[in-house]
Structures are given as C-alpha cells and as structure tokens.
Amino acid sequence: MPFVPDAPLDATKIPGLPSAPLNARSAFENPGQAPPGVMSGASNTPLQQLHGTITPADLHFQRHHNGIAVLDPARHRLVVHGLVARPLSISVEDLRRFPSVTRTCFIECAGNGRVAYRAPKPELTPQDVDGMTSNSEWTGVPASVLLREAGVQSGASWVLAEGGDAAVLSRSIPLDKMMDDAIVAYAQNGEAVRTANGYPMRLVLPGYEGNMCIKWLRRLKVIDQPNMSRDETAKYTDPLPDGTSRQFSFVMDAKSIITSPAYPEHLAAHGWWPISGLAWSGRGRITRVDVSVDGGASWSAAEFEGPVLPMAHTRFQYMWKWAGQTARLMSRAVDETGYVQPTLAEFKRVRGTGTDYHYNAIRSWTVAAHGAVTFGG
Ligand SMILES: Nc1nc2c(c(=O)[nH]1)N[C@H]1C(S)=C(S)[C@@H](COP(=O)(O)O)O[C@H]1N2
Ligand SMILES: [Mo]
C-alpha cells in the first residue's frame, strides 16, 4: 500500500512532504484498470477518469492472450529474416542506436465495444463499453529503417510479426504498412514501454487493429503471402449476415464515445454541464464530432479541446444546459476521408449479429429527470 498522508487543514501552516523517488498519483485519485488479475483477457482503461488525450502508461489497457511476458532486455533479440539480403539479430541496445521517431496514436483492440453490442445493460461505464482503446506517445525505430537495413528482396509483400510471450502471437502485416509508418517502439509516454504493453519492444501500427501491434516483438519475417496464423483466420475475421466473412479488416473505422456524463455519474444540479468525450479514426484525423442531446433527432458540432492528430484520440467538448428533462446523449465522429460513424441500426444491418470485431456504432447515455446517467436507452 502506498503511504497515504492526511491532508492538513491548512497546508500553508506546516512544511509539505519531502521528495520521494517516484512521484505517486494524488492519494485522493484512485483510477484503476478493470478487471485486475486476468491471465488471458483484457484490463480496460478507465476512460471516464481521464482528461485530455494521453492515457497514462499505467492505465493503458492490456490485452494478453497468455499472460504478461517478462523478458530480460539483456537477452532479448529481434530477428529480421525471410526474404532479405542480410538477416539481422537486433538487441535492445542495437535498436536504440538507430534513428528514432516519436508519434502519438491510439491502440484499440478489434474487440472493443463487444460487451456493449452483445449484452448491453444500463450499468455499463465508459471503461466497460470502450475501455480497450488507449492513446500514447510512442518512441522507437521505424520498421522501414530495420527492413532497409536487412534489404527486402523483390517479390516480398508481407511481414510476419511474432511475439516472444507464451501466446507466441503472430500476424501478417502488409509490407506497404511496414514501410509506411510502422514503429518498433521501445518507449511509451517518455519512458520504457511498460511490461504489459510489450517491454522491451513492441510493434505499433498507427490506425490498425490492436491485435496486429505485436508485443514482446521477437521476429519480423519478410514473406510473399500472408502466413494465415491462427489470429488472422480462426479469429479477427467477421462473419457477415450474407454468409461471407470479412478477413484482414485491419484499419479501425472512425468512432467516438462520450466519457462524461456517463454511468455511474449523477447530475447533481440543473444548468451547464460539459459533454466531453473521445473520437478517433484509423484513417486519419477527426474533422468533426456532432453531439445530440435528444437521441439523434438533432445534432450540434462539438469543439475540439486539444490536439487533433491523425490516428489519435481527439478530445471533444460540448457545453450543454440541462433544464431537468430526460435526455439521450450521443456523439458522432467524422474523419478526414468523409467517413461518418454509423448509427446502431445501420451497423446492425450491415454487420449482423454474428459480428465479433470492429464495433464502431454510435452509442448513447440516458440522463433521467432525477440526474442518474445510464448506458443506452
Ligand atoms: N505478443 C503478443 N502481442 C499482442 C497480444 C498478445 O497477447 N501477445 N495481444 C494483442 C491484442 S489482442 C491487442 S488488442 C494489443 C493490446 O495492446 P496493449 O496490451 O498494449 O494495450 O496487443 C496485441 N499484441
Ligand atoms: Mo485485441
């Protein structure tokens, strides 16, 4: 348990605390991931407790298929091989000697939103609804630099990325994406990547489904066709109502969620309330977010609160004067390609009930006349 000091009645009358090796979160703030202790599953980010756009590293969601791997950076190697002129075996030290890049982007699990779509109920928090998306500043080496160092041979078109965890998770990534903006990241929000997020190195593919952002990265194999790994065949494929399936649906479509007011908040008084939330798109920048307080009958443009970066969480805000009526709050994101976040009815028509990934329909929160806020409605 961290030391929790009592707040003095008047902090100007006694000296403050001495410094500590780690500047801990205020003892009055207690955000946490949920559920804790999962072996093979997901720990969601408490979106309702965050401000701005960056997810603190210790609150970045975690999704692991067979536990959190603990890798010794002194022994870890990233092997680059396959259709290359010069196979490489790169240590963590070697990786840090290459020229680096830093960029902010979201990572969203392809299954984010599943519970709210499949089993909606009023008592869902933003963390429950959409807590498998997080936004970090990632630092590392462009995958293109490593692939050029290895010398990609003609005829190559895909790269198999593999993790060194007990899941040995592997995915095939189009070579074009790897050469465009993929990063082999060793740092997250200014410090080494957290253990659960792939220490000592992970793949970051801006805008692509989280599953492809291989953590604990140990191998990049240049190949001339997709590997057809378990996670790109048996999983991460979407059955459609017409009996066909969507496979290789890499890019995350535009989406948004209101994080406040949301369950379990309770509006204590009539008057002005900021409707605040996050919007993001795997296809580029968010260009507009509309907010409705009447269940989609009418919409108003929200403001952007901070940086609007491509493939990154964007914070929107809309000041709402609540007069005590029952209200249904919704947000609708539009990205720079002109793509508009679909309504739930549209989404259901196109994707059906068997769909298992890429849930980006518009969601709602209901504010009751007494101020209680619940999911859906
Ligand atoms: N090696 C490995 N990489 C992995 C996973 C894994 O279990 N093992 N999970 C994937 C999934 S499903 C997602 S959504 C993202 C989650 O990244 P995060 O835990 O850093 O949020 O990592 C991906 N990379
Ligand atoms: Mo995922």
Short mmCIF file of C-alpha atoms and ligand atoms in Angstrom, two decimals:
data_model
loop_
_atom_site.label_atom_id
_atom_site.label_comp_id
_atom_site.label_asym_id
_atom_site.label_seq_id
_atom_site.Cartn_x
_atom_site.Cartn_y
_atom_site.Cartn_z
CA MET A 1 0.00 0.00 0.00
CA PRO A 2 1.38 3.44 -0.82
CA PHE A 3 1.76 5.92 2.03
CA VAL A 4 -1.44 7.99 2.18
CA PRO A 5 -0.82 11.22 4.11
CA ASP A 6 -3.66 13.04 5.80
CA ALA A 7 -4.31 16.42 4.24
CA PRO A 8 -3.57 19.15 6.79
CA LEU A 9 -6.44 21.52 7.42
CA ASP A 10 -4.24 24.39 6.23
CA ALA A 11 -1.30 23.35 4.03
CA THR A 12 0.26 26.81 4.36
CA LYS A 13 0.95 26.28 8.07
CA ILE A 14 3.31 23.26 8.00
CA PRO A 15 6.07 22.26 5.57
CA GLY A 16 4.99 19.89 2.81
CA LEU A 17 6.22 16.34 2.29
CA PRO A 18 9.83 15.59 1.31
CA SER A 19 10.54 14.31 -2.19
CA ALA A 20 10.34 10.59 -3.00
CA PRO A 21 11.97 8.50 -5.75
CA LEU A 22 8.62 8.23 -7.52
CA ASN A 23 6.04 10.99 -7.65
CA ALA A 24 2.92 9.00 -6.90
CA ARG A 25 -0.61 9.87 -8.02
CA SER A 26 -2.55 12.00 -5.50
CA ALA A 27 -3.90 9.82 -2.71
CA PHE A 28 -7.30 11.35 -3.48
CA GLU A 29 -7.32 9.91 -7.01
CA ASN A 30 -7.71 6.19 -7.44
CA PRO A 31 -8.19 5.19 -11.06
CA GLY A 32 -7.66 1.53 -11.84
CA GLN A 33 -7.85 -0.98 -14.63
CA ALA A 34 -10.71 -3.45 -14.63
CA PRO A 35 -10.85 -6.31 -14.08
CA PRO A 36 -7.48 -6.82 -12.31
CA GLY A 37 -5.75 -10.18 -12.16
CA VAL A 38 -6.79 -11.50 -15.57
CA MET A 39 -4.44 -14.06 -17.15
CA SER A 40 -5.88 -14.32 -20.61
CA GLY A 41 -8.15 -11.40 -21.20
CA ALA A 42 -8.45 -7.66 -21.11
CA SER A 43 -7.88 -4.98 -18.47
CA ASN A 44 -9.73 -1.87 -19.55
CA THR A 45 -8.71 1.77 -19.31
CA PRO A 46 -10.97 3.90 -17.03
CA LEU A 47 -11.89 6.33 -19.82
CA GLN A 48 -14.30 8.17 -17.51
CA GLN A 49 -11.44 9.16 -15.19
CA LEU A 50 -9.12 10.57 -17.88
CA HIS A 51 -8.71 14.11 -19.16
CA GLY A 52 -7.13 15.40 -22.35
CA THR A 53 -5.90 12.83 -24.84
CA ILE A 54 -2.92 10.90 -23.42
CA THR A 55 -3.52 7.67 -21.50
CA PRO A 56 -1.15 7.44 -18.52
CA ALA A 57 1.09 4.43 -19.13
CA ASP A 58 -0.09 2.59 -16.03
CA LEU A 59 -3.69 2.95 -17.24
CA HIS A 60 -3.11 1.87 -20.88
CA PHE A 61 -5.45 -1.05 -21.44
CA GLN A 62 -3.89 -4.50 -21.54
CA ARG A 63 -4.91 -7.39 -23.69
CA HIS A 64 -2.90 -10.55 -23.50
CA HIS A 65 -3.63 -13.97 -24.83
CA ASN A 66 -1.48 -15.91 -22.36
CA GLY A 67 -0.33 -13.62 -19.57
CA ILE A 68 2.21 -10.81 -19.34
CA ALA A 69 5.63 -11.92 -20.60
CA VAL A 70 8.66 -10.87 -18.57
CA LEU A 71 11.63 -10.50 -20.91
CA ASP A 72 15.21 -9.69 -19.92
CA PRO A 73 16.39 -6.80 -22.12
CA ALA A 74 19.96 -8.09 -21.90
CA ARG A 75 18.96 -11.37 -23.58
CA HIS A 76 16.15 -10.25 -25.88
CA ARG A 77 16.74 -10.26 -29.64
CA LEU A 78 14.60 -9.12 -32.56
CA VAL A 79 15.35 -11.26 -35.63
CA VAL A 80 14.64 -9.84 -39.09
CA HIS A 81 14.79 -12.60 -41.70
CA GLY A 82 12.96 -14.27 -44.60
CA LEU A 83 13.13 -12.55 -47.99
CA VAL A 84 16.00 -10.26 -47.03
CA ALA A 85 19.57 -9.85 -48.26
CA ARG A 86 21.09 -9.59 -44.74
CA PRO A 87 19.25 -11.25 -41.83
CA LEU A 88 19.58 -9.26 -38.59
CA SER A 89 19.60 -10.12 -34.91
CA ILE A 90 19.00 -6.87 -33.02
CA SER A 91 19.47 -6.37 -29.27
CA VAL A 92 17.65 -3.68 -27.29
CA GLU A 93 20.92 -1.72 -27.21
CA ASP A 94 21.28 -2.04 -31.00
CA LEU A 95 17.70 -0.86 -31.51
CA ARG A 96 18.33 2.32 -29.52
CA ARG A 97 21.28 3.21 -31.79
CA PHE A 98 19.06 3.52 -34.87
CA PRO A 99 17.46 6.91 -35.65
CA SER A 100 14.17 7.12 -33.77
CA VAL A 101 10.74 8.70 -34.27
CA THR A 102 8.08 9.75 -31.77
CA ARG A 103 4.37 9.91 -32.53
CA THR A 104 1.11 9.82 -30.66
CA CYS A 105 -1.51 7.27 -31.70
CA PHE A 106 -4.25 5.12 -30.29
CA ILE A 107 -4.18 1.37 -29.97
CA GLU A 108 -7.66 -0.13 -29.98
CA CYS A 109 -8.49 -3.81 -29.59
CA ALA A 110 -10.56 -5.07 -32.53
CA GLY A 111 -13.00 -6.49 -29.96
CA ASN A 112 -13.52 -3.15 -28.20
CA GLY A 113 -17.24 -2.48 -27.72
CA ARG A 114 -18.27 -6.14 -27.88
CA VAL A 115 -19.95 -6.28 -24.46
CA ALA A 116 -21.98 -3.14 -25.13
CA TYR A 117 -23.12 -4.52 -28.51
CA ARG A 118 -23.79 -8.11 -27.48
CA ALA A 119 -25.02 -7.67 -23.91
CA PRO A 120 -25.96 -4.03 -23.30
CA LYS A 121 -27.27 -3.06 -19.86
CA PRO A 122 -27.79 0.31 -18.13
CA GLU A 123 -24.94 -0.22 -15.64
CA LEU A 124 -22.03 -0.05 -18.08
CA THR A 125 -19.29 2.56 -17.59
CA PRO A 126 -17.20 4.04 -20.42
CA GLN A 127 -14.47 1.67 -19.15
CA ASP A 128 -16.82 -1.30 -19.71
CA VAL A 129 -18.15 -0.02 -23.03
CA ASP A 130 -14.95 1.07 -24.75
CA GLY A 131 -12.01 0.71 -22.36
CA MET A 132 -9.93 -1.26 -24.83
CA THR A 133 -8.64 1.86 -26.55
CA SER A 134 -5.76 3.95 -25.23
CA ASN A 135 -3.60 6.74 -26.62
CA SER A 136 0.15 7.04 -26.07
CA GLU A 137 3.19 8.83 -27.34
CA TRP A 138 5.34 6.03 -28.74
CA THR A 139 9.08 6.27 -29.44
CA GLY A 140 11.04 3.75 -31.44
CA VAL A 141 12.62 2.91 -34.77
CA PRO A 142 10.59 2.99 -37.98
CA ALA A 143 10.18 -0.60 -39.18
CA SER A 144 11.20 0.69 -42.63
CA VAL A 145 14.68 1.54 -41.28
CA LEU A 146 15.17 -2.01 -39.99
CA LEU A 147 13.76 -3.57 -43.17
CA ARG A 148 16.03 -1.38 -45.36
CA GLU A 149 18.99 -2.38 -43.18
CA ALA A 150 18.10 -6.03 -43.84
CA GLY A 151 17.48 -5.37 -47.56
CA VAL A 152 13.98 -6.51 -48.59
CA GLN A 153 14.12 -8.71 -51.70
CA SER A 154 11.85 -8.30 -54.70
CA GLY A 155 8.65 -10.35 -54.58
CA ALA A 156 8.18 -9.66 -50.85
CA SER A 157 4.72 -8.36 -49.94
CA TRP A 158 4.01 -9.20 -46.28
CA VAL A 159 5.86 -9.29 -42.97
CA LEU A 160 5.08 -11.83 -40.26
CA ALA A 161 5.45 -10.27 -36.80
CA GLU A 162 5.75 -12.63 -33.84
CA GLY A 163 5.76 -12.09 -30.07
CA GLY A 164 8.02 -13.81 -27.55
CA ASP A 165 5.24 -14.37 -25.00
CA ALA A 166 3.53 -17.65 -24.09
CA ALA A 167 0.86 -16.94 -26.75
CA VAL A 168 3.57 -16.59 -29.44
CA LEU A 169 1.02 -14.36 -31.12
CA SER A 170 1.75 -13.74 -34.79
CA ARG A 171 0.13 -11.66 -37.50
CA SER A 172 0.90 -10.91 -41.16
CA ILE A 173 1.19 -7.22 -41.96
CA PRO A 174 1.22 -5.77 -45.48
CA LEU A 175 4.78 -4.74 -46.41
CA ASP A 176 3.42 -1.35 -47.54
CA LYS A 177 2.18 -0.62 -44.00
CA MET A 178 5.50 -1.71 -42.50
CA MET A 179 7.40 0.61 -44.87
CA ASP A 180 4.93 3.46 -44.35
CA ASP A 181 4.50 4.22 -40.63
CA ALA A 182 5.07 1.08 -38.51
CA ILE A 183 7.29 1.63 -35.45
CA VAL A 184 9.27 -0.87 -33.38
CA ALA A 185 8.68 1.02 -30.13
CA TYR A 186 10.82 0.84 -27.01
CA ALA A 187 9.29 3.82 -25.20
CA GLN A 188 5.80 4.95 -24.21
CA ASN A 189 4.98 8.42 -22.86
CA GLY A 190 8.64 9.20 -22.34
CA GLU A 191 9.81 6.05 -20.55
CA ALA A 192 10.47 2.42 -21.41
CA VAL A 193 7.39 0.54 -22.65
CA ARG A 194 5.52 -0.95 -19.68
CA THR A 195 5.86 -4.71 -19.10
CA ALA A 196 2.24 -5.49 -20.01
CA ASN A 197 2.41 -3.31 -23.12
CA GLY A 198 5.31 -5.28 -24.61
CA TYR A 199 8.61 -4.47 -22.87
CA PRO A 200 11.30 -4.29 -24.16
CA MET A 201 9.89 -3.69 -27.67
CA ARG A 202 6.59 -3.84 -29.48
CA LEU A 203 5.16 -3.12 -32.89
CA VAL A 204 2.95 -0.03 -33.22
CA LEU A 205 0.83 0.17 -36.39
CA PRO A 206 -0.99 3.52 -36.32
CA GLY A 207 -4.69 3.07 -37.07
CA TYR A 208 -4.59 -0.73 -37.36
CA GLU A 209 -6.39 -3.12 -35.02
CA GLY A 210 -4.59 -3.65 -31.72
CA ASN A 211 -4.11 -7.36 -32.27
CA MET A 212 -1.56 -6.64 -35.02
CA CYS A 213 0.57 -4.44 -32.75
CA ILE A 214 2.66 -7.39 -31.61
CA LYS A 215 4.05 -7.01 -28.10
CA TRP A 216 7.30 -8.53 -26.83
CA LEU A 217 8.31 -8.48 -30.53
CA ARG A 218 10.95 -11.10 -31.32
CA ARG A 219 10.67 -11.76 -35.06
CA LEU A 220 9.90 -9.99 -38.32
CA LYS A 221 9.88 -12.42 -41.25
CA VAL A 222 9.58 -10.95 -44.73
CA ILE A 223 7.29 -13.20 -46.81
CA ASP A 224 5.46 -13.18 -50.15
CA GLN A 225 1.95 -14.12 -48.92
CA PRO A 226 0.07 -13.90 -45.63
CA ASN A 227 1.10 -16.54 -43.11
CA MET A 228 -2.51 -17.49 -42.24
CA SER A 229 -1.75 -17.53 -38.50
CA ARG A 230 -4.47 -18.54 -36.06
CA ASP A 231 -5.18 -14.91 -35.20
CA GLU A 232 -5.85 -13.93 -38.82
CA THR A 233 -8.00 -16.94 -39.74
CA ALA A 234 -9.88 -18.52 -36.82
CA LYS A 235 -10.00 -15.13 -35.09
CA TYR A 236 -10.11 -11.47 -36.12
CA THR A 237 -12.40 -12.41 -39.01
CA ASP A 238 -16.00 -11.18 -39.07
CA PRO A 239 -18.93 -13.35 -40.18
CA LEU A 240 -21.44 -11.22 -42.13
CA PRO A 241 -25.23 -11.61 -42.48
CA ASP A 242 -24.90 -12.82 -46.11
CA GLY A 243 -22.79 -15.82 -45.07
CA THR A 244 -19.46 -14.37 -46.25
CA SER A 245 -16.72 -13.13 -43.90
CA ARG A 246 -14.62 -10.01 -43.57
CA GLN A 247 -10.97 -11.01 -43.24
CA PHE A 248 -7.95 -8.69 -42.96
CA SER A 249 -10.10 -5.80 -41.76
CA PHE A 250 -7.02 -4.03 -40.49
CA VAL A 251 -8.00 -0.37 -40.19
CA MET A 252 -10.12 0.84 -37.27
CA ASP A 253 -13.01 2.98 -38.53
CA ALA A 254 -13.98 6.34 -37.04
CA LYS A 255 -15.60 6.12 -33.63
CA SER A 256 -16.40 8.24 -30.59
CA ILE A 257 -17.67 7.88 -27.06
CA ILE A 258 -18.96 10.39 -24.53
CA THR A 259 -16.98 9.80 -21.33
CA SER A 260 -18.92 12.34 -19.25
CA PRO A 261 -21.77 12.49 -18.38
CA ALA A 262 -21.84 8.70 -18.29
CA TYR A 263 -22.73 5.90 -15.88
CA PRO A 264 -22.21 5.94 -12.86
CA GLU A 265 -22.32 9.77 -12.78
CA HIS A 266 -25.28 11.61 -11.34
CA LEU A 267 -26.01 15.19 -12.40
CA ALA A 268 -26.49 16.98 -9.10
CA ALA A 269 -27.96 20.23 -10.42
CA HIS A 270 -29.62 21.79 -13.44
CA GLY A 271 -27.52 24.16 -15.54
CA TRP A 272 -24.34 23.93 -17.60
CA TRP A 273 -22.55 20.61 -17.99
CA PRO A 274 -19.71 19.86 -20.38
CA ILE A 275 -20.43 16.84 -22.56
CA SER A 276 -16.91 15.51 -23.03
CA GLY A 277 -15.56 12.54 -24.91
CA LEU A 278 -13.03 10.98 -27.24
CA ALA A 279 -13.11 10.48 -31.00
CA TRP A 280 -10.58 8.67 -33.18
CA SER A 281 -10.12 7.14 -36.60
CA GLY A 282 -7.63 4.71 -38.07
CA ARG A 283 -7.90 6.54 -41.39
CA GLY A 284 -6.50 9.89 -40.27
CA ARG A 285 -7.65 12.98 -38.44
CA ILE A 286 -11.06 13.52 -36.89
CA THR A 287 -12.59 16.51 -38.67
CA ARG A 288 -15.90 16.85 -36.82
CA VAL A 289 -17.79 15.46 -33.88
CA ASP A 290 -21.51 16.11 -33.58
CA VAL A 291 -23.35 15.80 -30.29
CA SER A 292 -27.06 15.12 -29.82
CA VAL A 293 -28.94 15.53 -26.54
CA ASP A 294 -32.25 14.28 -27.95
CA GLY A 295 -31.39 10.76 -29.09
CA GLY A 296 -30.24 11.73 -32.58
CA ALA A 297 -33.18 13.93 -33.60
CA SER A 298 -30.90 16.99 -33.83
CA TRP A 299 -27.13 17.41 -33.81
CA SER A 300 -24.71 20.23 -32.94
CA ALA A 301 -20.99 20.46 -33.69
CA ALA A 302 -18.73 19.92 -30.66
CA GLU A 303 -15.45 21.78 -30.12
CA PHE A 304 -12.04 20.13 -30.06
CA GLU A 305 -10.36 20.69 -26.74
CA GLY A 306 -6.75 19.91 -27.68
CA PRO A 307 -4.50 18.45 -30.33
CA VAL A 308 -6.21 16.86 -33.35
CA LEU A 309 -3.64 14.31 -34.53
CA PRO A 310 -4.12 11.62 -37.17
CA MET A 311 -4.93 8.16 -35.78
CA ALA A 312 -5.03 9.53 -32.25
CA HIS A 313 -7.62 10.13 -29.57
CA THR A 314 -9.14 13.59 -30.01
CA ARG A 315 -10.97 15.24 -27.10
CA PHE A 316 -14.28 16.91 -27.92
CA GLN A 317 -16.48 19.03 -25.72
CA TYR A 318 -19.97 20.48 -25.99
CA MET A 319 -21.44 22.76 -23.33
CA TRP A 320 -24.99 21.67 -22.53
CA LYS A 321 -27.54 23.49 -20.41
CA TRP A 322 -29.61 20.85 -18.68
CA ALA A 323 -33.09 22.01 -17.66
CA GLY A 324 -34.00 18.77 -15.94
CA GLN A 325 -35.58 16.94 -18.85
CA THR A 326 -34.89 13.29 -19.69
CA ALA A 327 -32.15 13.41 -22.30
CA ARG A 328 -30.38 10.95 -24.57
CA LEU A 329 -26.75 11.93 -25.25
CA MET A 330 -24.94 10.75 -28.39
CA SER A 331 -21.75 11.58 -30.29
CA ARG A 332 -20.99 11.04 -33.97
CA ALA A 333 -17.44 11.22 -35.36
CA VAL A 334 -16.46 12.21 -38.90
CA ASP A 335 -12.90 11.70 -40.21
CA GLU A 336 -10.86 13.35 -42.93
CA THR A 337 -11.93 10.76 -45.52
CA GLY A 338 -15.55 11.93 -45.01
CA TYR A 339 -16.46 8.68 -43.23
CA VAL A 340 -19.29 9.15 -40.72
CA GLN A 341 -19.66 6.94 -37.64
CA PRO A 342 -22.74 4.78 -38.33
CA THR A 343 -25.90 4.59 -36.26
CA LEU A 344 -26.54 1.36 -34.35
CA ALA A 345 -29.34 0.48 -36.81
CA GLU A 346 -27.03 0.95 -39.83
CA PHE A 347 -24.28 -1.05 -38.15
CA LYS A 348 -26.66 -3.92 -37.31
CA ARG A 349 -27.99 -4.03 -40.88
CA VAL A 350 -24.52 -4.27 -42.45
CA ARG A 351 -22.74 -6.39 -39.84
CA GLY A 352 -25.49 -8.55 -38.36
CA THR A 353 -25.49 -10.34 -35.03
CA GLY A 354 -22.57 -12.73 -35.58
CA THR A 355 -20.00 -9.98 -35.97
CA ASP A 356 -17.20 -10.12 -33.43
CA TYR A 357 -14.88 -7.18 -34.14
CA HIS A 358 -14.69 -3.52 -35.15
CA TYR A 359 -17.75 -2.26 -33.26
CA ASN A 360 -17.93 1.45 -34.08
CA ALA A 361 -21.65 2.27 -33.98
CA ILE A 362 -22.96 5.39 -32.21
CA ARG A 363 -23.75 4.71 -28.53
CA SER A 364 -25.94 6.66 -26.14
CA TRP A 365 -26.28 7.63 -22.48
CA THR A 366 -29.65 8.40 -20.92
CA VAL A 367 -29.94 11.20 -18.35
CA ALA A 368 -33.06 10.68 -16.22
CA ALA A 369 -35.06 13.62 -14.83
CA HIS A 370 -33.53 12.97 -11.39
CA GLY A 371 -29.99 13.17 -12.85
CA ALA A 372 -28.96 9.50 -12.95
CA VAL A 373 -26.99 8.58 -16.09
CA THR A 374 -27.20 5.09 -17.58
CA PHE A 375 -25.88 3.37 -20.71
CA GLY A 376 -28.11 3.07 -23.79
CA GLY A 377 -31.79 3.80 -23.81
N1 LIG B 1 2.78 -10.99 -28.27
C1 LIG B 1 1.54 -10.52 -28.10
N2 LIG B 1 1.20 -9.38 -28.73
C2 LIG B 1 -0.05 -8.88 -28.58
C3 LIG B 1 -1.02 -9.56 -27.79
C4 LIG B 1 -0.63 -10.75 -27.13
O1 LIG B 1 -1.39 -11.38 -26.39
N3 LIG B 1 0.66 -11.20 -27.31
N4 LIG B 1 -2.31 -9.05 -27.71
C5 LIG B 1 -2.71 -8.24 -28.86
C6 LIG B 1 -4.01 -7.62 -28.71
S1 LIG B 1 -5.38 -8.60 -28.97
C7 LIG B 1 -4.13 -6.27 -28.52
S2 LIG B 1 -5.64 -5.52 -28.53
C8 LIG B 1 -2.95 -5.42 -28.25
C9 LIG B 1 -3.12 -4.73 -26.92
O2 LIG B 1 -2.01 -3.94 -26.59
P1 LIG B 1 -1.86 -3.44 -25.09
O3 LIG B 1 -1.99 -4.61 -24.18
O4 LIG B 1 -0.53 -2.76 -25.02
O5 LIG B 1 -2.98 -2.44 -24.87
O6 LIG B 1 -1.75 -6.15 -28.23
C10 LIG B 1 -1.68 -7.18 -29.20
N5 LIG B 1 -0.36 -7.73 -29.22
MO MO B 2 -7.19 -7.28 -29.19
#
